[in-house]
Amino acid sequence: QVQLVESGGGLVQAGGSLRLSCLASGFTFDTYAMGWFRQAPGKEREFVSDISWSGSSTRYADSVKGRFTISRDNAKNTVYLQMNSLKPEDTAVYTCVADRVRVWSDSSDWGQGTQVTVSS
C-alpha cells in the first residue's frame, strides 16, 4: 500500500524558509517520479515542482522558480522541498505526489498534505 507522509510545514514570516519532507513507503521509490502541489483556501490545487526518479530532471512553477528547490534521497525514500524567500501568497496546504511518470492526475498517489502559513 502506497503511503506518503509530509512533514515540515508550519508558520513562518515573509522572507523566511521552510523545508518540507515527504516520506514514501509501499512502492519502489527510486523508480517513481515525485512532485509537490499546493492548494490555498478557495483556490484549485496547483503544481509547484516535480523531480524525475533519478533526480536528474526537475521542473518548477513560474511562481516559485528561483525560490524553491526540490530534491530527493532515494536511500531514505524521501523527497524534499526547500522553500526560501517565502511570501504570503505561498500560504497553502502542500501535498506530495508519486507516479511512474511526471503526468499528474487523480489516479496518482497523493499524501495528506502539510499546512504552510506565511505571515506578512
mmCIF file of C-alpha atoms in Angstrom:
data_model
loop_
_atom_site.group_PDB
_atom_site.id
_atom_site.type_symbol
_atom_site.label_atom_id
_atom_site.label_comp_id
_atom_site.label_asym_id
_atom_site.label_seq_id
_atom_site.Cartn_x
_atom_site.Cartn_y
_atom_site.Cartn_z
ATOM 1 C CA GLN A 1 0.000 0.000 0.000
ATOM 2 C CA VAL A 2 1.431 3.347 -1.064
ATOM 3 C CA GLN A 3 1.872 5.802 1.759
ATOM 4 C CA LEU A 4 3.159 9.378 1.505
ATOM 5 C CA VAL A 5 3.634 11.326 4.734
ATOM 6 C CA GLU A 6 4.501 15.011 4.580
ATOM 7 C CA SER A 7 6.128 16.983 7.362
ATOM 8 C CA GLY A 8 7.874 20.287 7.934
ATOM 9 C CA GLY A 9 5.021 22.698 7.468
ATOM 10 C CA GLY A 10 4.300 25.498 9.883
ATOM 11 C CA LEU A 11 4.013 29.226 10.405
ATOM 12 C CA VAL A 12 6.796 31.452 9.124
ATOM 13 C CA GLN A 13 7.211 35.159 8.481
ATOM 14 C CA ALA A 14 7.524 36.516 4.985
ATOM 15 C CA GLY A 15 11.083 36.169 3.768
ATOM 16 C CA GLY A 16 11.659 33.084 5.866
ATOM 17 C CA SER A 17 12.342 29.495 4.906
ATOM 18 C CA LEU A 18 10.900 26.056 5.450
ATOM 19 C CA ARG A 19 11.877 22.593 4.278
ATOM 20 C CA LEU A 20 9.133 20.117 3.605
ATOM 21 C CA SER A 21 9.746 16.385 3.599
ATOM 22 C CA CYS A 22 7.695 13.546 2.176
ATOM 23 C CA LEU A 23 8.494 10.043 3.370
ATOM 24 C CA ALA A 24 7.315 7.350 0.984
ATOM 25 C CA SER A 25 6.601 3.673 1.527
ATOM 26 C CA GLY A 26 4.808 0.815 -0.139
ATOM 27 C CA PHE A 27 6.445 1.104 -3.554
ATOM 28 C CA THR A 28 9.875 1.114 -5.175
ATOM 29 C CA PHE A 29 10.710 4.734 -4.536
ATOM 30 C CA ASP A 30 13.658 5.056 -6.898
ATOM 31 C CA THR A 31 11.518 4.085 -9.895
ATOM 32 C CA TYR A 32 8.891 6.778 -9.306
ATOM 33 C CA ALA A 33 8.783 10.446 -10.142
ATOM 34 C CA MET A 34 7.753 12.679 -7.234
ATOM 35 C CA GLY A 35 6.090 16.035 -7.082
ATOM 36 C CA TRP A 36 4.658 18.760 -4.879
ATOM 37 C CA PHE A 37 1.344 20.510 -5.321
ATOM 38 C CA ARG A 38 -0.362 23.109 -3.179
ATOM 39 C CA GLN A 39 -3.877 24.307 -2.561
ATOM 40 C CA ALA A 40 -4.803 27.616 -0.982
ATOM 41 C CA PRO A 41 -8.238 28.246 0.542
ATOM 42 C CA GLY A 42 -10.826 28.851 -2.164
ATOM 43 C CA LYS A 43 -8.395 28.001 -4.939
ATOM 44 C CA GLU A 44 -7.716 24.986 -7.093
ATOM 45 C CA ARG A 45 -4.787 22.702 -6.479
ATOM 46 C CA GLU A 46 -1.736 23.881 -8.395
ATOM 47 C CA PHE A 47 1.547 22.366 -9.441
ATOM 48 C CA VAL A 48 4.627 23.505 -7.538
ATOM 49 C CA SER A 49 7.511 21.273 -8.579
ATOM 50 C CA ASP A 50 8.465 17.760 -9.582
ATOM 51 C CA ILE A 51 11.548 15.590 -9.937
ATOM 52 C CA SER A 52 12.412 12.541 -12.001
ATOM 53 C CA TRP A 53 13.110 9.163 -10.419
ATOM 54 C CA SER A 54 16.863 9.744 -10.638
ATOM 55 C CA GLY A 55 16.761 13.345 -9.536
ATOM 56 C CA SER A 56 18.421 14.474 -12.747
ATOM 57 C CA SER A 57 15.440 16.457 -14.002
ATOM 58 C CA THR A 58 13.352 18.981 -12.114
ATOM 59 C CA ARG A 59 10.525 21.344 -13.024
ATOM 60 C CA TYR A 60 9.047 24.329 -11.232
ATOM 61 C CA ALA A 61 6.036 26.559 -11.447
ATOM 62 C CA ASP A 62 6.988 30.064 -12.527
ATOM 63 C CA SER A 63 5.685 31.415 -9.230
ATOM 64 C CA VAL A 64 8.307 29.509 -7.206
ATOM 65 C CA LYS A 65 11.221 29.335 -9.628
ATOM 66 C CA GLY A 66 14.399 30.626 -8.034
ATOM 67 C CA ARG A 67 12.951 30.379 -4.526
ATOM 68 C CA PHE A 68 12.058 26.689 -4.111
ATOM 69 C CA THR A 69 14.285 23.672 -4.656
ATOM 70 C CA ILE A 70 13.104 20.097 -4.947
ATOM 71 C CA SER A 71 15.424 17.188 -4.190
ATOM 72 C CA ARG A 72 15.235 13.541 -3.277
ATOM 73 C CA ASP A 73 17.203 10.986 -1.326
ATOM 74 C CA ASN A 74 16.446 7.569 -2.755
ATOM 75 C CA ALA A 75 18.292 5.854 0.080
ATOM 76 C CA LYS A 76 15.850 7.434 2.531
ATOM 77 C CA ASN A 77 12.720 7.172 0.376
ATOM 78 C CA THR A 78 12.228 10.888 0.865
ATOM 79 C CA VAL A 79 11.584 13.896 -1.335
ATOM 80 C CA TYR A 80 12.199 17.416 -0.085
ATOM 81 C CA LEU A 81 11.009 20.891 -0.941
ATOM 82 C CA GLN A 82 13.280 23.668 0.273
ATOM 83 C CA MET A 83 11.298 26.905 0.288
ATOM 84 C CA ASN A 84 13.166 30.193 0.630
ATOM 85 C CA SER A 85 12.061 33.820 0.437
ATOM 86 C CA LEU A 86 8.539 32.793 1.342
ATOM 87 C CA LYS A 87 5.678 35.121 0.534
ATOM 88 C CA PRO A 88 2.160 35.340 1.999
ATOM 89 C CA GLU A 89 0.822 34.033 -1.304
ATOM 90 C CA ASP A 90 2.727 30.783 -0.692
ATOM 91 C CA THR A 91 0.283 30.001 2.110
ATOM 92 C CA ALA A 92 -1.388 26.690 1.264
ATOM 93 C CA VAL A 93 -1.616 23.012 2.057
ATOM 94 C CA TYR A 94 1.342 21.349 0.371
ATOM 95 C CA THR A 95 0.914 17.779 -0.798
ATOM 96 C CA CYS A 96 3.385 15.361 -2.286
ATOM 97 C CA VAL A 97 2.512 13.027 -5.108
ATOM 98 C CA ALA A 98 4.068 9.940 -6.696
ATOM 99 C CA ASP A 99 3.687 8.313 -10.059
ATOM 100 C CA ARG A 100 5.741 6.313 -12.558
ATOM 101 C CA VAL A 101 5.836 9.267 -14.940
ATOM 102 C CA ARG A 102 5.507 13.008 -14.423
ATOM 103 C CA VAL A 103 1.953 13.190 -15.628
ATOM 104 C CA TRP A 104 -0.018 14.006 -12.531
ATOM 105 C CA SER A 105 -3.653 13.076 -12.112
ATOM 106 C CA ASP A 106 -6.182 11.984 -9.545
ATOM 107 C CA SER A 107 -5.009 8.427 -10.123
ATOM 108 C CA SER A 108 -1.503 9.301 -8.943
ATOM 109 C CA ASP A 109 -0.697 8.568 -5.304
ATOM 110 C CA TRP A 110 -1.234 11.585 -3.046
ATOM 111 C CA GLY A 111 -0.278 12.366 0.520
ATOM 112 C CA GLN A 112 -2.488 14.070 3.083
ATOM 113 C CA GLY A 113 -0.671 17.392 2.981
ATOM 114 C CA THR A 114 1.036 19.757 5.379
ATOM 115 C CA GLN A 115 -0.029 23.327 6.101
ATOM 116 C CA VAL A 116 2.308 26.190 5.308
ATOM 117 C CA THR A 117 1.312 29.637 6.533
ATOM 118 C CA VAL A 118 3.357 32.710 5.682
ATOM 119 C CA SER A 119 2.567 35.836 7.642
ATOM 120 C CA SER A 120 3.207 39.320 6.312
#
